[in-house]
mmCIF file of N, CA and C in Angstrom:
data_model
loop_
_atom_site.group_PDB
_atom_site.id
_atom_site.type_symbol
_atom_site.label_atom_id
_atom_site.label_comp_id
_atom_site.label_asym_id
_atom_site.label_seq_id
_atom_site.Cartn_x
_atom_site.Cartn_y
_atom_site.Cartn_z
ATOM 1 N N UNK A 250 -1.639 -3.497 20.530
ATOM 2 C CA UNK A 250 -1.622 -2.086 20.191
ATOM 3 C C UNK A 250 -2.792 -1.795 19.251
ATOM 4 N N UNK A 251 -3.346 -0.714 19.554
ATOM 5 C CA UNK A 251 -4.557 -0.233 18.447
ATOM 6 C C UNK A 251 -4.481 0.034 16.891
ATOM 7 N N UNK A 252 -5.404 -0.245 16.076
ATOM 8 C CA UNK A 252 -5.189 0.334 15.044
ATOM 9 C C UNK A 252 -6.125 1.470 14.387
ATOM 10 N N UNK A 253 -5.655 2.446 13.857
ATOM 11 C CA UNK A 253 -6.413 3.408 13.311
ATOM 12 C C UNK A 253 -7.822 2.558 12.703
ATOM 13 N N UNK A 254 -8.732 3.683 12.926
ATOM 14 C CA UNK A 254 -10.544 3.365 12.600
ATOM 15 C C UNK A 254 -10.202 2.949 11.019
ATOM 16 N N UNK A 255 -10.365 1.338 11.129
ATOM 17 C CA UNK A 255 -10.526 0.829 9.493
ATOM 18 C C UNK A 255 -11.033 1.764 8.494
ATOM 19 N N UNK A 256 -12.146 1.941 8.811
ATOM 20 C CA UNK A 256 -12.865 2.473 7.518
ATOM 21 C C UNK A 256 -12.172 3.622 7.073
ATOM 22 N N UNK A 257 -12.080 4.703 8.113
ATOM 23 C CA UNK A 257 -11.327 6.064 8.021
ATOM 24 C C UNK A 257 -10.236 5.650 7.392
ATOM 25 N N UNK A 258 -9.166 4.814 7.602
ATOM 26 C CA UNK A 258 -8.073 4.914 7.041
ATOM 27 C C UNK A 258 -7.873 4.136 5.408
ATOM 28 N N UNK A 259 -8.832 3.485 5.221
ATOM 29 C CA UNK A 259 -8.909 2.964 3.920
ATOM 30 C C UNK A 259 -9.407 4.144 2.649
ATOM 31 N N UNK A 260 -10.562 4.931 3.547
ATOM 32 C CA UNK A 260 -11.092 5.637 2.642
ATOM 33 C C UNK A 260 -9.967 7.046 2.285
ATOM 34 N N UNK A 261 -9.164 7.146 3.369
ATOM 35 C CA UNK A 261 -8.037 8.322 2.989
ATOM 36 C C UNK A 261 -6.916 7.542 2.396
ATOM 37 N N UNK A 262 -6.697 6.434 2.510
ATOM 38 C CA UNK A 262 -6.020 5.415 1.735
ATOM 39 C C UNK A 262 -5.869 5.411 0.023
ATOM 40 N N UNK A 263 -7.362 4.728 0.065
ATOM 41 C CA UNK A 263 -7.505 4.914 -1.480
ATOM 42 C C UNK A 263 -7.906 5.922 -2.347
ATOM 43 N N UNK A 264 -8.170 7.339 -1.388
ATOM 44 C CA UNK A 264 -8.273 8.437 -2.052
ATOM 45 C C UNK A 264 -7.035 8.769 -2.459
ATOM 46 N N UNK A 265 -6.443 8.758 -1.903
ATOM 47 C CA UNK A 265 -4.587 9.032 -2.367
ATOM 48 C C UNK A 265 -4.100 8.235 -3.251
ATOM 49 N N UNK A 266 -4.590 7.359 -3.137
ATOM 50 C CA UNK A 266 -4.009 6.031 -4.369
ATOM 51 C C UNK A 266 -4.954 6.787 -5.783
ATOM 52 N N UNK A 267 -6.138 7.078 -5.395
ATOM 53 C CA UNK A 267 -7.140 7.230 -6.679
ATOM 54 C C UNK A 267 -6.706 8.239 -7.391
ATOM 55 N N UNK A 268 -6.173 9.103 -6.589
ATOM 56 C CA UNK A 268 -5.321 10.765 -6.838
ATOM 57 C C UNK A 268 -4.064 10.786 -7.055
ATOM 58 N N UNK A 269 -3.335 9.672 -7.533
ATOM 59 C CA UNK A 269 -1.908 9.346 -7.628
ATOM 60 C C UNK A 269 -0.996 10.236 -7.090
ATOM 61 N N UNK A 270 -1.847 10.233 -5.483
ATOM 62 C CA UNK A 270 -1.147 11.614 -4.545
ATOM 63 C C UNK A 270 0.197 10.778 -3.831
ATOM 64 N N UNK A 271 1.064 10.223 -4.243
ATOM 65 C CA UNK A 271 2.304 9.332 -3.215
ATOM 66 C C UNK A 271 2.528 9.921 -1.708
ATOM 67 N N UNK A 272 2.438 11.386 -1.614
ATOM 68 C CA UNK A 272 2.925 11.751 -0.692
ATOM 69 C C UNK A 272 1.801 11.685 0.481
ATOM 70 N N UNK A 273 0.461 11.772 -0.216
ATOM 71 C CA UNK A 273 -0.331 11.555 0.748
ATOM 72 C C UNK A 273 -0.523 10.078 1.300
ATOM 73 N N UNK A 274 0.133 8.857 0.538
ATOM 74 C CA UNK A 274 -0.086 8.009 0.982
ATOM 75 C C UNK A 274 1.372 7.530 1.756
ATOM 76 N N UNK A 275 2.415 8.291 1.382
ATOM 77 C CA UNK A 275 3.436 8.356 2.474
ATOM 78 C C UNK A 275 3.031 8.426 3.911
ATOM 79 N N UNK A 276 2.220 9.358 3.490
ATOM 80 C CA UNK A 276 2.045 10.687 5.009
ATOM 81 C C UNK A 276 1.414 8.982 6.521
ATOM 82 N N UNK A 277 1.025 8.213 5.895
ATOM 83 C CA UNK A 277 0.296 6.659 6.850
ATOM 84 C C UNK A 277 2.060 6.120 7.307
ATOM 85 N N UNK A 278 2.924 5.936 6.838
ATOM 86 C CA UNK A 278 3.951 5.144 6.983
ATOM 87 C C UNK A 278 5.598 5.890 7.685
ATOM 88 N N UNK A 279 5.780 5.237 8.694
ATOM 89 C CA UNK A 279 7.090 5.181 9.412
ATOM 90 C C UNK A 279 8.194 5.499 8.553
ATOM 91 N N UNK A 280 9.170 6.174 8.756
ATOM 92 C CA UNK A 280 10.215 6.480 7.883
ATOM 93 C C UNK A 280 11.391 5.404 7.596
ATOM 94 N N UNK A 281 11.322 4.716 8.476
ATOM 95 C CA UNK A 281 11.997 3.184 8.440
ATOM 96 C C UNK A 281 10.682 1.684 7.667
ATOM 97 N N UNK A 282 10.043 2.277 7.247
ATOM 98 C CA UNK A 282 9.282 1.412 6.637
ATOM 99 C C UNK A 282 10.207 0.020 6.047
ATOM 100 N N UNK A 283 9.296 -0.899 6.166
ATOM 101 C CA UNK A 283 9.814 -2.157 5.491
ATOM 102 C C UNK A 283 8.751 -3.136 4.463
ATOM 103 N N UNK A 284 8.347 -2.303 3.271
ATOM 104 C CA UNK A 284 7.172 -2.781 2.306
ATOM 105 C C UNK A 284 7.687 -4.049 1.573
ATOM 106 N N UNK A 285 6.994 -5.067 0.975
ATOM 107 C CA UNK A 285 7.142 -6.144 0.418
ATOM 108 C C UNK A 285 5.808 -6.368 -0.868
ATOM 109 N N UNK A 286 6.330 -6.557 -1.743
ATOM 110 C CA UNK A 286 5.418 -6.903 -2.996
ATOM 111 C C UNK A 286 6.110 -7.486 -4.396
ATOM 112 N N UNK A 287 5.163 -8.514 -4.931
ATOM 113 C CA UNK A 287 5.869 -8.877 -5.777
ATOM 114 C C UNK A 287 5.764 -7.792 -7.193
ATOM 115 N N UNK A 288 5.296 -6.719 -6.771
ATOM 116 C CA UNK A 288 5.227 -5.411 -8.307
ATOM 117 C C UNK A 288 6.550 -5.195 -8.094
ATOM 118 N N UNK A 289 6.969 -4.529 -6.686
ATOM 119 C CA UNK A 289 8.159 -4.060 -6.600
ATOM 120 C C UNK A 289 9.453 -4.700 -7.280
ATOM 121 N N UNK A 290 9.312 -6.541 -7.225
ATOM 122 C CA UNK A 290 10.424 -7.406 -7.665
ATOM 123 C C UNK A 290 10.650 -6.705 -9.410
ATOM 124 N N UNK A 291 9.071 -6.306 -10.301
ATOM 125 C CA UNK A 291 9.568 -6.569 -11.258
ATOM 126 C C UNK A 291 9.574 -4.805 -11.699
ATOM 127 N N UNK A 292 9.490 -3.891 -10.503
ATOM 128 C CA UNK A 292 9.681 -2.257 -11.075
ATOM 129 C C UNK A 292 10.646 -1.975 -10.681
ATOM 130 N N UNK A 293 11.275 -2.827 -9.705
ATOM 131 C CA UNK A 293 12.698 -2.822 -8.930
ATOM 132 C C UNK A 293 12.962 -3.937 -8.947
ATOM 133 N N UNK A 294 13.574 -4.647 -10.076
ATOM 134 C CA UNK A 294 14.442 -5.969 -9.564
ATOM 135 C C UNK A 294 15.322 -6.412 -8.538
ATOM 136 N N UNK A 295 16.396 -5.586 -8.348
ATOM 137 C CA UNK A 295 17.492 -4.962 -7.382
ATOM 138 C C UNK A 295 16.856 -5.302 -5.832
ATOM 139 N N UNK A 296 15.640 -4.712 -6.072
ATOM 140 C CA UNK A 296 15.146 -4.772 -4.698
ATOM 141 C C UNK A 296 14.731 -6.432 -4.372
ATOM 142 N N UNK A 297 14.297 -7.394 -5.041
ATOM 143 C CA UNK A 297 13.594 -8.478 -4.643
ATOM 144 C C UNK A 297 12.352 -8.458 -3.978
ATOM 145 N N UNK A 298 11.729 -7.614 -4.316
ATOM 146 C CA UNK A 298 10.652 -7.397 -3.913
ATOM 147 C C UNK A 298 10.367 -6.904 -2.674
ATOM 148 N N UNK A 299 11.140 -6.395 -1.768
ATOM 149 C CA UNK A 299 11.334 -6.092 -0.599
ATOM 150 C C UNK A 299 11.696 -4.671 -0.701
ATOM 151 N N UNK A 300 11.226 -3.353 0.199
ATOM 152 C CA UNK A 300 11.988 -2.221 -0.442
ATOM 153 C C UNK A 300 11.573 -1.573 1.401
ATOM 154 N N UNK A 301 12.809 -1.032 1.403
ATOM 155 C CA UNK A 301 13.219 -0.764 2.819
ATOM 156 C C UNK A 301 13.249 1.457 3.124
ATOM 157 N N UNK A 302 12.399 1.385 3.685
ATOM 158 C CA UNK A 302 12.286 2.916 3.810
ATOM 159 C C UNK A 302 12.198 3.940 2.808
ATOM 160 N N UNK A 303 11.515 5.049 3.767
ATOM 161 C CA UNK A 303 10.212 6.016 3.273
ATOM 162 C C UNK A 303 10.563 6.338 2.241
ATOM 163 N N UNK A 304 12.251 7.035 1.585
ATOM 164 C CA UNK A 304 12.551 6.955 0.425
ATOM 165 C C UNK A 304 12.420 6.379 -0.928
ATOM 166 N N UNK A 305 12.958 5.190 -0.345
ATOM 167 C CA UNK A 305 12.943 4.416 -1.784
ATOM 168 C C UNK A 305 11.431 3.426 -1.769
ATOM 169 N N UNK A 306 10.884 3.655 -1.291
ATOM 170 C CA UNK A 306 9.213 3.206 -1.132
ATOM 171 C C UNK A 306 8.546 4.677 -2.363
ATOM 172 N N UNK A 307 9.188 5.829 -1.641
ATOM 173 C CA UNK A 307 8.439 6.980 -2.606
ATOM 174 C C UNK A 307 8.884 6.663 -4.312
ATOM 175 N N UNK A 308 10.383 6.258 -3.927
ATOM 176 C CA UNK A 308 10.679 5.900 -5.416
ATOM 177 C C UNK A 308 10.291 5.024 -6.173
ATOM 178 N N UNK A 309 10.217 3.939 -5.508
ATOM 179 C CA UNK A 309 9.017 2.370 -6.149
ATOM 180 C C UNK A 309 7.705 3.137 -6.354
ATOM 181 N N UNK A 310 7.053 3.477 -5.679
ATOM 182 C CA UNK A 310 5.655 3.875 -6.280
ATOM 183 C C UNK A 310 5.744 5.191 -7.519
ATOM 184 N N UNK A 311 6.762 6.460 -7.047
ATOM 185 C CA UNK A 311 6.174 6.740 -8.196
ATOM 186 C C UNK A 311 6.750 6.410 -9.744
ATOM 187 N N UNK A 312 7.673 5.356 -9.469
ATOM 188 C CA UNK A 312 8.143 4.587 -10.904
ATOM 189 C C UNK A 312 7.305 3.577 -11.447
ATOM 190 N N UNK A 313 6.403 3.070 -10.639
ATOM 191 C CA UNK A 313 5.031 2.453 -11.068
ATOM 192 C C UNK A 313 4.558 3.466 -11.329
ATOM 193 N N UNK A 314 3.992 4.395 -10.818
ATOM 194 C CA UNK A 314 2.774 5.587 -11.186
ATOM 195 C C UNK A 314 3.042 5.698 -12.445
ATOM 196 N N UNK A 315 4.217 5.855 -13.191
ATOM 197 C CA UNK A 315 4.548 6.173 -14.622
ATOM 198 C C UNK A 315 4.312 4.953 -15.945
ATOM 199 N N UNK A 316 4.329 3.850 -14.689
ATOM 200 C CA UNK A 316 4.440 2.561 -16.158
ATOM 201 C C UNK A 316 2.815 2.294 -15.979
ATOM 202 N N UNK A 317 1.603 3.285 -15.135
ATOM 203 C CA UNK A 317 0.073 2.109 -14.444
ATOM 204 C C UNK A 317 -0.412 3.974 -14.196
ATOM 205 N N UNK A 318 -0.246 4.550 -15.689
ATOM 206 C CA UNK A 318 -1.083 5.896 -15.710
ATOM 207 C C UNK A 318 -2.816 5.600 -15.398
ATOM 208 N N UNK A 319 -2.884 4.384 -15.535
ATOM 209 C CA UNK A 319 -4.867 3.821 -15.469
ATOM 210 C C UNK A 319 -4.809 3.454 -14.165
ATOM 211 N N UNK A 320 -4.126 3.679 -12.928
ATOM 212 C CA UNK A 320 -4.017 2.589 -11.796
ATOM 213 C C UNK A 320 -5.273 3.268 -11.108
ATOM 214 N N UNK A 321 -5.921 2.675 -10.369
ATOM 215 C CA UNK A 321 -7.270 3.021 -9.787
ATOM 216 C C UNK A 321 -7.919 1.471 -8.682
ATOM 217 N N UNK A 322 -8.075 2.063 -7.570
ATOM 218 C CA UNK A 322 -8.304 0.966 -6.786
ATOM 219 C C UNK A 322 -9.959 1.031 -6.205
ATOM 220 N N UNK A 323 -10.719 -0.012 -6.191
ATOM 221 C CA UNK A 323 -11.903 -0.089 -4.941
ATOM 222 C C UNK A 323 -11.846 -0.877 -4.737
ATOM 223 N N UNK A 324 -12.337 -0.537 -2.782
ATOM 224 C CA UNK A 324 -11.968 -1.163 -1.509
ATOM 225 C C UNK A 324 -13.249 -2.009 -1.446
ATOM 226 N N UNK A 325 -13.058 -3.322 -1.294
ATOM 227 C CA UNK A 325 -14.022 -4.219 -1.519
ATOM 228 C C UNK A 325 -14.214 -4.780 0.306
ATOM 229 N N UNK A 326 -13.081 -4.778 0.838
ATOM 230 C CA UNK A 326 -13.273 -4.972 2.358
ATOM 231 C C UNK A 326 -12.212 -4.250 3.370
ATOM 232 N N UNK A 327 -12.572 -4.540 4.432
ATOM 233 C CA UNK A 327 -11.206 -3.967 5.423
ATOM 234 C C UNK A 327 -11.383 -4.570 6.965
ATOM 235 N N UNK A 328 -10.054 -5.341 7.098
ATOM 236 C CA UNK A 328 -10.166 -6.264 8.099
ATOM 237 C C UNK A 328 -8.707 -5.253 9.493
ATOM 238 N N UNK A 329 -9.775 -5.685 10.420
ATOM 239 C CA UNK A 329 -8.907 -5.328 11.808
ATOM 240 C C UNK A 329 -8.228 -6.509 12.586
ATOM 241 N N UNK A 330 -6.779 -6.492 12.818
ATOM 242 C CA UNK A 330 -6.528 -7.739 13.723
ATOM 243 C C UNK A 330 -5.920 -6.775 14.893
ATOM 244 N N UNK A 331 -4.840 -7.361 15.650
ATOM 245 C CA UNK A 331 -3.924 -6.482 16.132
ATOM 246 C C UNK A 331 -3.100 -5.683 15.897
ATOM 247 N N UNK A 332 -3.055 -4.759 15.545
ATOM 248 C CA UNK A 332 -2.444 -3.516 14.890
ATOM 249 C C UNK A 332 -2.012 -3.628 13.858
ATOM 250 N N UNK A 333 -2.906 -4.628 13.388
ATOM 251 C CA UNK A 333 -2.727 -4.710 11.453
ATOM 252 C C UNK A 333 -4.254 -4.673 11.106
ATOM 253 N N UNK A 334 -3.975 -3.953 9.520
ATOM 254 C CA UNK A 334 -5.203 -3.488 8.934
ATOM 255 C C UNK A 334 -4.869 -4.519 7.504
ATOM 256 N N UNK A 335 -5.978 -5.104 7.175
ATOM 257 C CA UNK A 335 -5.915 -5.510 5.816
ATOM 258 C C UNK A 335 -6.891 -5.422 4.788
ATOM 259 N N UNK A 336 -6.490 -4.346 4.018
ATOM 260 C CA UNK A 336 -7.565 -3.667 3.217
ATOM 261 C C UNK A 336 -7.274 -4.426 1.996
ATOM 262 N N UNK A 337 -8.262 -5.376 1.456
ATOM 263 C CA UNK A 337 -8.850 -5.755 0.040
ATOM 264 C C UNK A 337 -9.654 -4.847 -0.976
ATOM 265 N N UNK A 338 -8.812 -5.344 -2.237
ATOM 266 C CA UNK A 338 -9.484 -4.408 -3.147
ATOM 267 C C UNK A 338 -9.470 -4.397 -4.384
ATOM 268 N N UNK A 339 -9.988 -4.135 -5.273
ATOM 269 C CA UNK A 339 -9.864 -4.649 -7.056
ATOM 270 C C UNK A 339 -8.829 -3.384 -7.387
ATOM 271 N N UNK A 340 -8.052 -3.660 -8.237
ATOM 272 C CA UNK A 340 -7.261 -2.921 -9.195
ATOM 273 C C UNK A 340 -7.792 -2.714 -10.302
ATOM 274 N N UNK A 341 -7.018 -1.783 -10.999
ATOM 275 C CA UNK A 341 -7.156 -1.465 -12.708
ATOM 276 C C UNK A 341 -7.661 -2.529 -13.464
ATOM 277 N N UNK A 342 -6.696 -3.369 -13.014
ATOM 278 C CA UNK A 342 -6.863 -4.460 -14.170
ATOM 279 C C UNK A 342 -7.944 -5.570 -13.530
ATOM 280 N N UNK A 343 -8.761 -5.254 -12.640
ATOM 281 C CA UNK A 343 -9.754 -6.577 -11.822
ATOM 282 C C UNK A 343 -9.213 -7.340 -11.143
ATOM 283 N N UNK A 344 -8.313 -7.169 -10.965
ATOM 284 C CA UNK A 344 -7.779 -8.023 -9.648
ATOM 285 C C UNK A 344 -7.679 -7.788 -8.359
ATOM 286 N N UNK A 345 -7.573 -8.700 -7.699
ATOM 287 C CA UNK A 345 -8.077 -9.009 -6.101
ATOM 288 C C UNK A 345 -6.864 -9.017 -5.784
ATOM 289 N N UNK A 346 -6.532 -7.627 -4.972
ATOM 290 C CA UNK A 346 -5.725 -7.377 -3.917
ATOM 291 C C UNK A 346 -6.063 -7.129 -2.501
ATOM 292 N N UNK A 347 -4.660 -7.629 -1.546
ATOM 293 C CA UNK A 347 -4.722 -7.670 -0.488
ATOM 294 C C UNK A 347 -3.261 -6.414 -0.103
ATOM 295 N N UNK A 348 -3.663 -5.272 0.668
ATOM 296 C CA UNK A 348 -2.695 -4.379 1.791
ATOM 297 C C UNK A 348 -2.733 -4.997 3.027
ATOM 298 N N UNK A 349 -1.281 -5.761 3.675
ATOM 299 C CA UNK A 349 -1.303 -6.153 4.821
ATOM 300 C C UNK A 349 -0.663 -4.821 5.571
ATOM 301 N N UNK A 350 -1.226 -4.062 6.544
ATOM 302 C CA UNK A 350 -0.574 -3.171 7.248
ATOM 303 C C UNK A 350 -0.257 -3.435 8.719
ATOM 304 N N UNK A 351 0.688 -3.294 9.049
ATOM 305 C CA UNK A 351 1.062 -3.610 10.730
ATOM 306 C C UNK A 351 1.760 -2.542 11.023
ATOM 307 N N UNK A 352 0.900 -1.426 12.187
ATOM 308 C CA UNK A 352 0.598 -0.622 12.594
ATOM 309 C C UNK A 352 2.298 -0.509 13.723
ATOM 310 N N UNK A 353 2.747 0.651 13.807
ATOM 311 C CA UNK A 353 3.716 1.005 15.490
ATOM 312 C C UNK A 353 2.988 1.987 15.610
ATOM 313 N N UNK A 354 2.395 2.488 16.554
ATOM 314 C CA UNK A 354 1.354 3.766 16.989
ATOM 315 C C UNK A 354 0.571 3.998 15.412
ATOM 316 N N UNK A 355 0.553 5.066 15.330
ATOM 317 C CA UNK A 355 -0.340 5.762 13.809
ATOM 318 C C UNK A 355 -0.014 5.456 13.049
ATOM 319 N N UNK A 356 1.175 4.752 12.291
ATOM 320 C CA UNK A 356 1.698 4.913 11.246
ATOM 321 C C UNK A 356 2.178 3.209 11.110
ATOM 322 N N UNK A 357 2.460 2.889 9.888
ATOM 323 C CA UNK A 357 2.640 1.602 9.671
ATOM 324 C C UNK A 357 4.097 1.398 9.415
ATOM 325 N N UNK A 358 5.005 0.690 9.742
ATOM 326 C CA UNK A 358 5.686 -0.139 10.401
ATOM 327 C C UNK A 358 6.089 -0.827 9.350
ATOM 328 N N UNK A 359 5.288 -1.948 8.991
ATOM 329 C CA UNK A 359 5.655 -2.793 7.922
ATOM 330 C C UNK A 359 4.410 -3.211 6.739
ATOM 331 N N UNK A 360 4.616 -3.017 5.509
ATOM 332 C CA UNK A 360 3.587 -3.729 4.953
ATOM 333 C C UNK A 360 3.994 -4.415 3.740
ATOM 334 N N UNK A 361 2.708 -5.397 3.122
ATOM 335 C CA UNK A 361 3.180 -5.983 2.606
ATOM 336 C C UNK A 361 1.698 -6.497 1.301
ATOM 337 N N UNK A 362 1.822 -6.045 0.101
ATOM 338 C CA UNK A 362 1.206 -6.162 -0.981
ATOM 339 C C UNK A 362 1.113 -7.296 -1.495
ATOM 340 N N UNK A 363 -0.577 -8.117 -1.081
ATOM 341 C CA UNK A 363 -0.494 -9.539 -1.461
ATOM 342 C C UNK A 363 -1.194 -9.973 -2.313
ATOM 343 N N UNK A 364 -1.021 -10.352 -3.510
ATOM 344 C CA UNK A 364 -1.854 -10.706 -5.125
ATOM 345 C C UNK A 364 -2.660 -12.551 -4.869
ATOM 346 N N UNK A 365 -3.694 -12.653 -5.592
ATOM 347 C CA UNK A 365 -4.662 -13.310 -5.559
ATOM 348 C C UNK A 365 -3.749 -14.355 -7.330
ATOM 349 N N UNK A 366 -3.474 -15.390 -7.084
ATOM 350 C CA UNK A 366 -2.414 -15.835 -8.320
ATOM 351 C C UNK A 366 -3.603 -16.848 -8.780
#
């Protein structure tokens, strides 16, 4: 299955992230979403790091947005496989992150936030 034009979707990606716009970065993801990160384990314990649809995904991020008022990302690469996108990128704090996205038509399906330890 195809995936949306890398570049295009990173750069409306991290404009929304840069703009601590949530909803615009909703607007990429399936309403049954199934996100995974180890931020989530420690902004949502409850969750285990795993956080299951469009809801409580809006609620994990913008309960980070409040504790990571400096959060700010650049996209250092962006990789195409089969209907996964994996956009690398430095954070606030200089670190090397990885967005694994796996695509169902336009919208992503499942993803999963992977840290450089």
């Amino acid at each position: 299955m195809p995936t949306p034009d890398p570049r295009t979707f990173a750069e409306e990606w991290v404009r929304a992230w840069n703009a601590h716009d949530v909803e615009a970065v909703l607007a990429h993801f399936h309403d049954d979403i199934e996100f995974t990160s180890p931020v989530a384990a420690r902004v949502l314990p409850d969750s285990k790091g795993v956080v299951r649809g469009k809801d409580a995904l809006r609620h994990y991020w913008t309960t980070a947005l409040t504790m990571l008022s400096d959060l700010h990302f650049d996209v250092i690469g962006v990789y195409q496989g089969e209907s996964t996108l994996v956009i690398n990128y430095r954070n606030h704090r200089s670190e090397l992150v990885n967005e694994v996205l796996t695509f169902d038509g336009d919208l992503v399906r499942v993803g999963h936030g992977t840290y450089l330890r």
